[in-house]
C-alpha atoms as a PDB file:
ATOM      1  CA  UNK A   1     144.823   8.949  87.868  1.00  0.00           C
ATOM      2  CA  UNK A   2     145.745   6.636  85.214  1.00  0.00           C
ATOM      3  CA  UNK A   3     144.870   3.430  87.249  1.00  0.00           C
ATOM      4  CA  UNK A   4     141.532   5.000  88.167  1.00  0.00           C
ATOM      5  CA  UNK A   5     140.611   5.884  84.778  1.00  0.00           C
ATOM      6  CA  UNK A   6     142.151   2.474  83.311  1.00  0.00           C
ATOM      7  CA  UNK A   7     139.890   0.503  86.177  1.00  0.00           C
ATOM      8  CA  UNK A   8     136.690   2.576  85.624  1.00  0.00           C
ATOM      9  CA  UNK A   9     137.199   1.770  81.519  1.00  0.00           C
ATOM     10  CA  UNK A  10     137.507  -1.795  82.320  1.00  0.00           C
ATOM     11  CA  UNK A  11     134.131  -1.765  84.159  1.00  0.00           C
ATOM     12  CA  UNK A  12     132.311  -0.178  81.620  1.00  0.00           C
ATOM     13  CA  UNK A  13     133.331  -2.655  78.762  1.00  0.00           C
ATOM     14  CA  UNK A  14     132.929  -5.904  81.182  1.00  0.00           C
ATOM     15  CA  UNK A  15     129.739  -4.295  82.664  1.00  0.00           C
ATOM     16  CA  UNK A  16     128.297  -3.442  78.973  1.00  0.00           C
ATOM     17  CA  UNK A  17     129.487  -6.320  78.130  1.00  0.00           C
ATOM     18  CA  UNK A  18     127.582  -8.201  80.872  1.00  0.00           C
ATOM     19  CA  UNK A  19     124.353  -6.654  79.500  1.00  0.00           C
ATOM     20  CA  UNK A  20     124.458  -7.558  76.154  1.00  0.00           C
ATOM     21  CA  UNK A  21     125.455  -4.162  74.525  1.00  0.00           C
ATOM     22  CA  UNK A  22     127.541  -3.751  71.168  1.00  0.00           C
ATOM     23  CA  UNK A  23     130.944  -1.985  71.423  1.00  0.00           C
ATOM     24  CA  UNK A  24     130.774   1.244  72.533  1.00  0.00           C
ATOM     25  CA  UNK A  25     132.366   3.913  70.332  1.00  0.00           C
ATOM     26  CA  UNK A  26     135.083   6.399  71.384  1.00  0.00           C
ATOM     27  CA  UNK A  27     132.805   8.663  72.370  1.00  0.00           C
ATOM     28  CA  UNK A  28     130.797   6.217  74.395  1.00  0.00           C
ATOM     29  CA  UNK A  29     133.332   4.825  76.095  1.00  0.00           C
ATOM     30  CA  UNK A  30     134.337   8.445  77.094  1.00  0.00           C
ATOM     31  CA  UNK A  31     131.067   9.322  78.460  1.00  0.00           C
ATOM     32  CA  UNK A  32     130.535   6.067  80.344  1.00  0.00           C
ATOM     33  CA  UNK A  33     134.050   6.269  81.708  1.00  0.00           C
ATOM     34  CA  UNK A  34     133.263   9.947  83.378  1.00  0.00           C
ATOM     35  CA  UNK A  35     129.735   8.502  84.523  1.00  0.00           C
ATOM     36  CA  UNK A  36     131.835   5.382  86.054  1.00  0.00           C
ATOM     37  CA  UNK A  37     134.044   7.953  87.482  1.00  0.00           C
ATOM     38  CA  UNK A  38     131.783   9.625  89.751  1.00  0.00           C
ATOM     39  CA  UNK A  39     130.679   6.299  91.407  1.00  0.00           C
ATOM     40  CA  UNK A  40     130.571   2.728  89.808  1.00  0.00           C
ATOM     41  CA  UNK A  41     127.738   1.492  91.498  1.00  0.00           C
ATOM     42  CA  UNK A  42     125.585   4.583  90.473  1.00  0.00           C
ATOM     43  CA  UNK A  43     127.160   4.303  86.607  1.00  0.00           C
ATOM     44  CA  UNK A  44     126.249   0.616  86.545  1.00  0.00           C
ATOM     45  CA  UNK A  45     122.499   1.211  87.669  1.00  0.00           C
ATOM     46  CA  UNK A  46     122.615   4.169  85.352  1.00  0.00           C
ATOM     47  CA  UNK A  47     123.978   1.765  81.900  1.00  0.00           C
ATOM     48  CA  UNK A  48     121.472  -1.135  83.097  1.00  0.00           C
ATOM     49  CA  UNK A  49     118.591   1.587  83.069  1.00  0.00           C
ATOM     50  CA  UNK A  50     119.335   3.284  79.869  1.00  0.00           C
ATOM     51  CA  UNK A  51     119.403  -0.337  77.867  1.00  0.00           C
ATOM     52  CA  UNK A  52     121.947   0.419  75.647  1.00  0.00           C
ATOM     53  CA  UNK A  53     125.430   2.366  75.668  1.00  0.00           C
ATOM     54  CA  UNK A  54     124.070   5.264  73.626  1.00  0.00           C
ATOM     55  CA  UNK A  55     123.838   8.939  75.958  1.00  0.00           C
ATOM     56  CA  UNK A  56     121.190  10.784  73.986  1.00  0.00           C
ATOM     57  CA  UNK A  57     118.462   9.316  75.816  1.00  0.00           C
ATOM     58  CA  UNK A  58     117.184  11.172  79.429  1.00  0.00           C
ATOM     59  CA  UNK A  59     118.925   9.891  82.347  1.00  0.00           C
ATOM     60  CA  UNK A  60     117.708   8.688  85.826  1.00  0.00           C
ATOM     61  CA  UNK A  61     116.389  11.900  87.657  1.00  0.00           C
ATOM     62  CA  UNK A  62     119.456  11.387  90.146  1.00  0.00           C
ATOM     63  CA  UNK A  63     121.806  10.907  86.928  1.00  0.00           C
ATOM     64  CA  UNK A  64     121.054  14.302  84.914  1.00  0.00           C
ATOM     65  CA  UNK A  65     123.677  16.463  86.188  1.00  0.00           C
ATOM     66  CA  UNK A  66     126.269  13.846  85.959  1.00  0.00           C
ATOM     67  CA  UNK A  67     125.044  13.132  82.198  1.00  0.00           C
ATOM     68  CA  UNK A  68     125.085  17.154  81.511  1.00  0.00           C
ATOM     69  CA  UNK A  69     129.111  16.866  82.912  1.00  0.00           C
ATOM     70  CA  UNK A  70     129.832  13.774  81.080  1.00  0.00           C
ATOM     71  CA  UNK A  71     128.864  15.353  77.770  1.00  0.00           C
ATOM     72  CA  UNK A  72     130.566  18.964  78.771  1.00  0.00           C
ATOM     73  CA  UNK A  73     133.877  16.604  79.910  1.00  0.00           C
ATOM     74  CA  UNK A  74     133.021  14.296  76.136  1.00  0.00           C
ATOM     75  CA  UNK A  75     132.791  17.697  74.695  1.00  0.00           C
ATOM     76  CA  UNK A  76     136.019  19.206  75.995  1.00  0.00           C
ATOM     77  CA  UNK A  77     138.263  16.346  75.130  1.00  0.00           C
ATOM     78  CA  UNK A  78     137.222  16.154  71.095  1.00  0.00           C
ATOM     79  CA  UNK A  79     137.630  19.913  71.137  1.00  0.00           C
ATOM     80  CA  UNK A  80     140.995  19.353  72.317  1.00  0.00           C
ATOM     81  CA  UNK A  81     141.892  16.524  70.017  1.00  0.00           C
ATOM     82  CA  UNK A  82     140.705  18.537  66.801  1.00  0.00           C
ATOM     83  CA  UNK A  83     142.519  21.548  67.664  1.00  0.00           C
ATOM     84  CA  UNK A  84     145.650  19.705  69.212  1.00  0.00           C
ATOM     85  CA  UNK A  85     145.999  21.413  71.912  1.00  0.00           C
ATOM     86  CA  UNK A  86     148.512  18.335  73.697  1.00  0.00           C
ATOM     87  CA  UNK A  87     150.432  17.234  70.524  1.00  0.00           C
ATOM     88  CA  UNK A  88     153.973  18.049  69.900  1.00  0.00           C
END
């Protein structure tokens, strides 16, 4: 899982990259990385449409329920960072 998710991140930065875009933030890179995740191809067409990295804007008509679980999975995760849930 961790060479999947490591490979998908790398596409997002080269790919945003690629088109020009700024950094993403944590939380950008987190929601891109989940959109990479269920298909690269798709999550490329998907970044070039949306013309920047930021997710508040309305996806592709075939991308909206992958958007919706991106920001439930984006969600999630910084609920379990603030209360942390995983650290010792």
């Amino acid at each position: 899982m961790t060479v999947v998710l490591s490979h998908r991140r790398a596409l997002v930065l080269k790919h945003a990259a690629e088109l020009g875009y700024s950094a993403p933030t944590e939380d950008q890179e987190a929601f891109w990385i989940y959109v990479y995740y269920q298909g690269e191809g798709r999550g490329k067409s998907y970044m070039e449409s949306n013309g920047d990295l930021n997710y508040d804007k309305n996806p592709p008509s075939k991308m909206r329920v992958i958007k919706r679980l991106a920001i439930e999975r984006l969600a999630t995760w910084r609920y379990m960072q603030t209360k942390k849930l995983f650290t010792k």
